[in-house]
Coordinates of C-alpha atoms in Angstrom, one line a residue:
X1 CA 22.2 -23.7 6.0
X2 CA 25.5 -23.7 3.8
X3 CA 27.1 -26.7 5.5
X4 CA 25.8 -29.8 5.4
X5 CA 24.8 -31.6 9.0
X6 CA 27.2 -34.5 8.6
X7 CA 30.1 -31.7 7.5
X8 CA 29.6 -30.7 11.4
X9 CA 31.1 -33.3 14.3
X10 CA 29.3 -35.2 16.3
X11 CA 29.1 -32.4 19.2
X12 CA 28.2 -29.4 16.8
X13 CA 25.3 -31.3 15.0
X14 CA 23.9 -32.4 18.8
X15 CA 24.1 -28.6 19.7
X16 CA 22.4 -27.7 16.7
X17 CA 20.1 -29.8 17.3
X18 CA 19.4 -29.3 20.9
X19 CA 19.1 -25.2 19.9
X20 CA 15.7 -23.4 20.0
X21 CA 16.1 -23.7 16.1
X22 CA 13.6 -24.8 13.7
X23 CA 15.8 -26.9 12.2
X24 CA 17.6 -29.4 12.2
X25 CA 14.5 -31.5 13.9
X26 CA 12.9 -34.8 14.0
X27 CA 12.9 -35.3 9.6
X28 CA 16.9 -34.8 10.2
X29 CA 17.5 -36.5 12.9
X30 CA 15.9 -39.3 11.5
X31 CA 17.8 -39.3 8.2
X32 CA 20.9 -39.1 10.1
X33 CA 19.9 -42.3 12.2
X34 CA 19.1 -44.4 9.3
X35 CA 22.6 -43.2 7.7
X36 CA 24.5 -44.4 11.1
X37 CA 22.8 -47.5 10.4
X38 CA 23.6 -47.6 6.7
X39 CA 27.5 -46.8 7.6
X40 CA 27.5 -49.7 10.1
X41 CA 26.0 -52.3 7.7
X42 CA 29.0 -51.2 5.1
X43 CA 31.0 -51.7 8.1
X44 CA 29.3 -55.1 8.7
X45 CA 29.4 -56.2 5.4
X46 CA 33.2 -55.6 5.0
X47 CA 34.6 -57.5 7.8
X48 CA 32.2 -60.6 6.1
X49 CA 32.7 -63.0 3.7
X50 CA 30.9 -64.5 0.7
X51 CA 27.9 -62.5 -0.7
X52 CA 27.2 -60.6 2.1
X53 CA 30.2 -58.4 1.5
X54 CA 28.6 -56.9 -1.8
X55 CA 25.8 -55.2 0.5
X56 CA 28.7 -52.7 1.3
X57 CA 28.3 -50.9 -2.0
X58 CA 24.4 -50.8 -1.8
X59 CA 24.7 -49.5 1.8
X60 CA 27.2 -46.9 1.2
X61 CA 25.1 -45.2 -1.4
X62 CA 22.2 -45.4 1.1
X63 CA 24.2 -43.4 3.9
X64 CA 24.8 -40.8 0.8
X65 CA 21.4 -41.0 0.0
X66 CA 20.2 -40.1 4.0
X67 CA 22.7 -37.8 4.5
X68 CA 21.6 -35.5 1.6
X69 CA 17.9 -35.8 2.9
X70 CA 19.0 -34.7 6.3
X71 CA 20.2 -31.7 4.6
X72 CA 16.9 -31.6 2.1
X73 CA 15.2 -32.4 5.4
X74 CA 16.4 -29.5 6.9
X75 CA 16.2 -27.0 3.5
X76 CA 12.1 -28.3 3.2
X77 CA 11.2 -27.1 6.8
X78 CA 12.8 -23.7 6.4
X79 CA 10.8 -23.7 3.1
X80 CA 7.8 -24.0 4.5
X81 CA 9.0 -21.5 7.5
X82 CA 9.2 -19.0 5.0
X83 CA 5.7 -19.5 3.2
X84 CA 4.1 -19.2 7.0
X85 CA 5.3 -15.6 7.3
X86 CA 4.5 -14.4 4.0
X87 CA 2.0 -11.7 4.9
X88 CA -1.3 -12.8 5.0
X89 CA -2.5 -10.7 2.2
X90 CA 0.3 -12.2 -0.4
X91 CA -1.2 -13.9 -3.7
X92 CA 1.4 -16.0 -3.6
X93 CA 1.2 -17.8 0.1
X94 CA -1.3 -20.3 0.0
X95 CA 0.2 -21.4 -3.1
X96 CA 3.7 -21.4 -1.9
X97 CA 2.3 -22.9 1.8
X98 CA 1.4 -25.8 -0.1
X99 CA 4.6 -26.4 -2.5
X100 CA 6.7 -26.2 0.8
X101 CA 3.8 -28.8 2.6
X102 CA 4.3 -31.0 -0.7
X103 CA 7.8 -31.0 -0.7
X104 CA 8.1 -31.0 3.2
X105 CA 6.3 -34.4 2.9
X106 CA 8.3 -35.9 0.1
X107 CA 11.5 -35.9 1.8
X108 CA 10.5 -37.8 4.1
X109 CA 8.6 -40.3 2.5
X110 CA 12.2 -41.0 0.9
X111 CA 13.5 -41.7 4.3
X112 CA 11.2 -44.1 5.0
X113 CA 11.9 -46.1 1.5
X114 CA 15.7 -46.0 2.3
X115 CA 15.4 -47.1 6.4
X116 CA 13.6 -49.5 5.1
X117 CA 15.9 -50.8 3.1
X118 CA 19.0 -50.4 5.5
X119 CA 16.9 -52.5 7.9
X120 CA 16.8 -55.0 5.1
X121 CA 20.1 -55.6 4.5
X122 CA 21.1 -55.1 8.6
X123 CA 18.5 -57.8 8.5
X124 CA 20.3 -59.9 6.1
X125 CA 23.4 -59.5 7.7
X126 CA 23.0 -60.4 11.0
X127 CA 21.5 -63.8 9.6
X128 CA 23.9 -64.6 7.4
X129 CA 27.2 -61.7 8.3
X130 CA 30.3 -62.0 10.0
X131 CA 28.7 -63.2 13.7
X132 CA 31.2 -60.9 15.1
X133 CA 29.5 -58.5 13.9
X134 CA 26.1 -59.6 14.6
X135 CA 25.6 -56.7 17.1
X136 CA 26.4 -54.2 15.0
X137 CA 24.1 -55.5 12.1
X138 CA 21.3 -55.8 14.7
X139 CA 21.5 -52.3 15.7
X140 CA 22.1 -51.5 12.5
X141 CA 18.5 -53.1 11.6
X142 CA 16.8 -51.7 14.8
X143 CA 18.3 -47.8 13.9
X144 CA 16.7 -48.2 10.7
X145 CA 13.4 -49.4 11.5
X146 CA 13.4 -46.4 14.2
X147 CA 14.5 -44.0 11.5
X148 CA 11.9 -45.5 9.0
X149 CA 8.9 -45.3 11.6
X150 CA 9.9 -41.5 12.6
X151 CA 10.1 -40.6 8.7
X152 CA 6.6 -42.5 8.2
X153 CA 5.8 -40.3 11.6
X154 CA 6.6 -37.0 9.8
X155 CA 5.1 -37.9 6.7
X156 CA 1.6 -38.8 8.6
X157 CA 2.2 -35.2 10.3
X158 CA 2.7 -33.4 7.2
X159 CA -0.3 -34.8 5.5
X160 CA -2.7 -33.4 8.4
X161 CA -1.3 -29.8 8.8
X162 CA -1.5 -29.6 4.7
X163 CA -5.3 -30.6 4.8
X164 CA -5.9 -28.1 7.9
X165 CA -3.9 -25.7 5.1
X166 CA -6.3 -26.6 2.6
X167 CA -9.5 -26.8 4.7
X168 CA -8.7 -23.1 6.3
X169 CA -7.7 -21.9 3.2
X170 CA -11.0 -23.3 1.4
X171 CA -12.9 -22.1 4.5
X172 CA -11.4 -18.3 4.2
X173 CA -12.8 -18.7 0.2
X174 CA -16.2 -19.5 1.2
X175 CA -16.1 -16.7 3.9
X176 CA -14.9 -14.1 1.1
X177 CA -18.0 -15.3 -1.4
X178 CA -20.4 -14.3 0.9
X179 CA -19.0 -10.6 2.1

């Protein structure tokens, strides 16, 4: 994937997504909430006053931050695509079935650290932001927790198909030994 998913509007990225694709899925779609959320706590923060306003910088950053993982999201599934249809023979798959697994579940496990955070400062601004924009801080805080819990989700996921992985793959050992 040579562009990246927020490069694509609104309309293209929901027909992407929608495709009988592999990717983008859930890890992308869950990046891409949390930076929605992000992008409306900048939003939030600049139409308030006093120290609320300097959550704009921190939150821009975080939208930056989600938006790559959406695309690292997207590159770590394909990754681990790939390693699946190595032949079954290959030296090289189990050990490149894990890597992908690994790095499948790192990114995100970043998600969730960076949703969390959004949620934070949405928090923080609809408390003590512009009460105009109080709505838009709360859904800001309420994208972001849903983001965070679908990234934890994933993660959780990931874990359990690497340890089948490793279980099979220790299982297929054993099974060699004693031919």
């Amino acid at each position: 994937m040579s562009e990246s998913l927020l490069g694509r509007t609104v309309g293209g990225l929901l027909a992407d997504v929608a495709a009988r694709t592999p990717a983008p899925g859930g890890g992308a779609v869950a990046a891409i909430t949390a930076a929605s959320a992000a992008a409306l706590v900048a939003m939030a923060a600049r139409f308030s006053s006093g120290d609320v306003t300097e959550l704009a910088s921190p939150a821009d950053e975080l939208r930056a931050r989600l938006a790559a993982l959406a695309d690292a999201d997207s590159a770590a599934y394909a990754e681990v695509l790939s390693a699946y249809r190595l032949p079954v023979n290959d030296p090289t798959r189990h050990q490149r079935i894990s890597e992908a697994l690994r790095a499948a579940t790192e990114t995100p496990r970043q998600m969730v650290k960076a949703a969390t955070e959004v949620a934070r400062l949405a928090g923080r601004l609809t408390d003590e932001g512009n009460p105009n924009l109080a709505g838009d801080s709360r859904v800001a805080e309420l994208l972001a927790r849903a983001a965070a819990e679908a990234a934890a989700a994933l993660v959780d996921i990931n874990v359990r198909v690497a340890r089948r992985h490793h279980e099979a793959r220790k299982h297929q050992e054993s099974s060699e030994i004693h031919d």
